[in-house]
Amino acid sequence: MIKFDQVHKRYPGNLGALQNITFEINAGELVFVTGPSGAGKSTLLKLITAIETATHGTIIFENQNLAQVKSTSIPYIRRKFGLVFQDHKLLYDRNCFENIALPLEINGVEINDIRGRVRAALDKVGLLNREKSMPISLSGGEQQRLAIARAIACRPSILLADEPTGNLDKKYADEIMNLFYSFQELGVTVIIATHEMPIVSKKHKQLYLQDGNLIRMTEQ
Amino acid sequence: MIKFDQVHKRYPGNLGALQNITFEINAGELVFVTGPSGAGKSTLLKLITAIETATHGTIIFENQNLAQVKSTSIPYIRRKFGLVFQDHKLLYDRNCFENIALPLEINGVEINDIRGRVRAALDKVGLLNREKSMPISLSGGEQQRLAIARAIACRPSILLADEPTGNLDKKYADEIMNLFYSFQELGVTVIIATHEMPIVSKKHKQLYLQDGNLIRMTEQ
Amino acid sequence: MNYLTGHYQMFIKALQRSHASLLSTLMMFLVIGITFILPSISFLIVQNLKSISENIQHESQISIFLKKDTSADAKNKIEKELKNRSEINSYHFVKKEEAWPKLQKSMGFNDSNNGLSENPLPDAFFISPNTMNPNQILDLKSFIEKLDGVDQVVVDTGWVKKLNSVLHLANKAILLASVLLASMLTVVIGNTIRLQMTSHHEEIELSKLIGATDQFIRRPFLYSGFIFGLGGGLTAAIILKLIVIFLNHTVIEVEALYGSQFSIIDLNPLEYLSIVGGSVLIAVAASFISINQSIKKF
Amino acid sequence: MNYLTGHYQMFIKALQRSHASLLSTLMMFLVIGITFILPSISFLIVQNLKSISENIQHESQISIFLKKDTSADAKNKIEKELKNRSEINSYHFVKKEEAWPKLQKSMGFNDSNNGLSENPLPDAFFISPNTMNPNQILDLKSFIEKLDGVDQVVVDTGWVKKLNSVLHLANKAILLASVLLASMLTVVIGNTIRLQMTSHHEEIELSKLIGATDQFIRRPFLYSGFIFGLGGGLTAAIILKLIVIFLNHTVIEVEALYGSQFSIIDLNPLEYLSIVGGSVLIAVAASFISINQSIKKF
Ligand SMILES: Nc1ncnc2c1ncn2[C@@H]1O[C@H](COP(=O)(O)OP(=O)(O)OP(=O)(O)O)[C@@H](O)[C@H]1O
Ligand SMILES: Nc1ncnc2c1ncn2[C@@H]1O[C@H](COP(=O)(O)OP(=O)(O)OP(=O)(O)O)[C@@H](O)[C@H]1O
Ligand SMILES: [Mg+2]
Ligand SMILES: [Mg+2]
């Protein structure tokens, strides 16, 4: 499903954000991308979702070379992903409901279906009673959960989460992780970037990055 | 130095963000505020720094009742604090240098001294070589360190940090913690809110919150 | 989702956004309105001055005074020559018997038998040329001077003429100013839309990241530009109409004082419509350009 | 830190901020400029029309034609009476011997010995009253009519008079429009500063949280308002000057064509200065109000 072949990524000020990365992720897998701060985890996720483009090498997503995809087709590829951003990217001028409704509107979901699907997503992260709150009035952990709710609202076929449990205590972190596992069980491909590997009993793949290099790839 | 007496905090949508909180923090102490997501940790820090006002009870800071302080004096009280916000609050339209220069400008530091002090702060968090970078081009952990650099640039007498290591891997987290400890050794009062207590060998106080209640106060 | 429903939803959304910053929207209406009023009102003033000056100017621009003893035959010959000249727009003949009472009247003597003696005026032709080119007019003058029976040819150097040529130039200046103001308006509206997009940059960035098409992002801002144009154009039209009504009211008072007919020429409905239409067109075009420039940056 | 140095730093910062959004700043200059030009140009037009109408009006507003056989004694008596009337601003006496060549000339006969017969005109007084009140003028008329030796009294009902009263009213309308435009400008500038603060809301919020005083936050925006005012005022003054120069140029062309003196009345330097000063004043005041309203929300 996702295939990296000798991918390099250079930023203007950083010439080795990712170096010579080669791996493959199959549909339905659960993958952890780990490594210390600045290792390139977020960059890897950005490459998959065509937010950044590779400097060298090829990235194949669903048999398409991302470097050759027309820019008008990019939006339709992105709609297949559910994204949890490291900095959440919540809209502070809309309430929780409207934040989650946005991807549904973009996907062209019927206005009558939006209400139900927003509620279902909020319910999954335990924020149903905060529907009308503004994100600013949520605690840090609550905001993180809101961002997760937004990512799953569109029932994506691939879920990419960047540090989804950084601000969460153990109890909520476990709940969120279980949520991700349950998605995987429904056939969704799940990719999680995190600086500390959680204790996982499930079968999963791990990509360990350091200074832009893929040091280790394990499968359990 | 800081004294809470039966403090309650209610938000419009949340009537028990903090309930009946009583404690005291002395100058030079190292204090951890812990508890699960939504327990009220950030709210507690906001009350100390007069960002929010208590609904009931009295908060004494340096022998002043915060509820009775004139609004024109609030800025001068705030300048005594160094603040690390949970959401960083970096300015994305300024580079790293300018982000750290802001509190120095506010404190009226001579323009000639600003350069040296900004550099010193960046150096302490290992970002000296990113001086001219925009925050958006920093990784999540680097942004967190930038926020910490900004808080310490003014050499505050009290340091309040809200989840300062949430996005950091163990190595950097330890380094940052050691930085905080070194500040405490210089006589600075340090208050850290975190959802998971780090392993601390130093003498410290811990306030454990849950659902707005101060469940436990330990001193080690 | 039905395409129309989507458009409708987006339109509502754009309206809500405009509503959220009601003050800015109204301000924009005013700015556009005033920018349109500026040339329109100058146009109106010029039109009115023109009509005033035409009302006054019973006198033609070239006067031909005939010799006292000119025969009817010679007069007819002159008339024939005038007919053949292409520079002449119109002419009329005034007999001395008609001219004398008129002159007396215009000097304030209301009855003709008040002691003024015999008619001192000659017969005359009064000509409106259809050119303002001084060379052509001088040619015409010397041509006429050579005709039999012509005593004197006077080219009108009155202020009315001057006013007319100033007005003529003023019209050109207004046209130029309109073009300048239209391009200024393009900048103003484009800039406002750009600012609007900047202030929604988080929303736009996020939308792009989660798969919104450019079209989806563009739509509310395009509607916003449309609303600016419509509101601004209507504001201009309404204020203009109010000004005309106010001035006409003033004029009526003046009339009551001195007893004469004179009313402000209004713009016709088509001209009003073209103000609104032009405003909408400029606004939508400006928005479109501005959006397409900005959208690439996100 | 030295207080002045601080102010200077902040000023540079505000300039940089204006520089960052150069387009918006220039746009603001234009908007303010045009808003000021609107009433100024109308004022200019009215002033000029007034002066034109005064130039034309050699004719006085009340003409007194004396009987042909009036003695010098009766004439002096009439003059004495006119001197005593307070409604009369000025008068002058025209002998028939002076009037006749003038009339001939004004009709286009350049030499007096061209076949027109004997002088048909009477002696006359021409009076400028200092009132426009029709009742007073009618009183004056009937008073003069009863004097010995007066043949006829004619009150001028010409269009010049009408134009003058329209211009008089126009001046009032301009004053009203100026007040309206000034308040509109207050809204526009205030709104722009508000938007500027909104777009820097993160910076303002953070600054407040880490101990900035309201004064510190207010300063760059106040400078920004000052720059808007200064730039806008200068823009208005410069464009206005250019318009006057352009019009004068046009007028000179017209003069060359018809040979007469007439030049556009310019605003005097003090009036130019007051445009710039007024602009700065309005901008700073509007910014101050807007900042103080917005600053509370953060
Ligand atoms: N837009 C950019 N421009 C320049 N350098 C960048 C940019 N984005 C990231 N970098 C650099 O690339 C490196 C990898 O960044 P990345 O965000 O992928 O790290 P990360 O593994 O996600 O770290 P963290 O755990 O701290 O979030 C970092 O050194 C970062 O400073
Ligand atoms: N401005 C606000 N308006 C309404 N409710 C608020 C506001 N700020 C916080 N709350 C609520 O108060 C409770 C405590 O919030 P607080 O931010 O203090 O939690 P926290 O302990 O910092 O949690 P986290 O670890 O997730 O950051 C939460 O339920 C939150 O939703
Ligand atoms: Mg990252
Ligand atoms: Mg918190």
PDB file of C-alpha atoms and ligand atoms in Angstrom, chain A residues 140, chain B residues 42 86 162, ligand 4:
ATOM      1  CA  GLY A 140      -4.678  20.053  26.780  1.00  0.00           C
TER       2      GLY A 140
ATOM      3  CA  SER B  42      -3.374  24.062  33.966  1.00  0.00           C
ATOM      4  CA  GLN B  86       0.987  23.691  27.407  1.00  0.00           C
ATOM      5  CA  ASP B 162       2.828  23.166  31.871  1.00  0.00           C
TER       6      ASP B 162
HETATM    7 MG    MG E   4      -3.405  21.291  31.007  1.00  0.00          MG
END
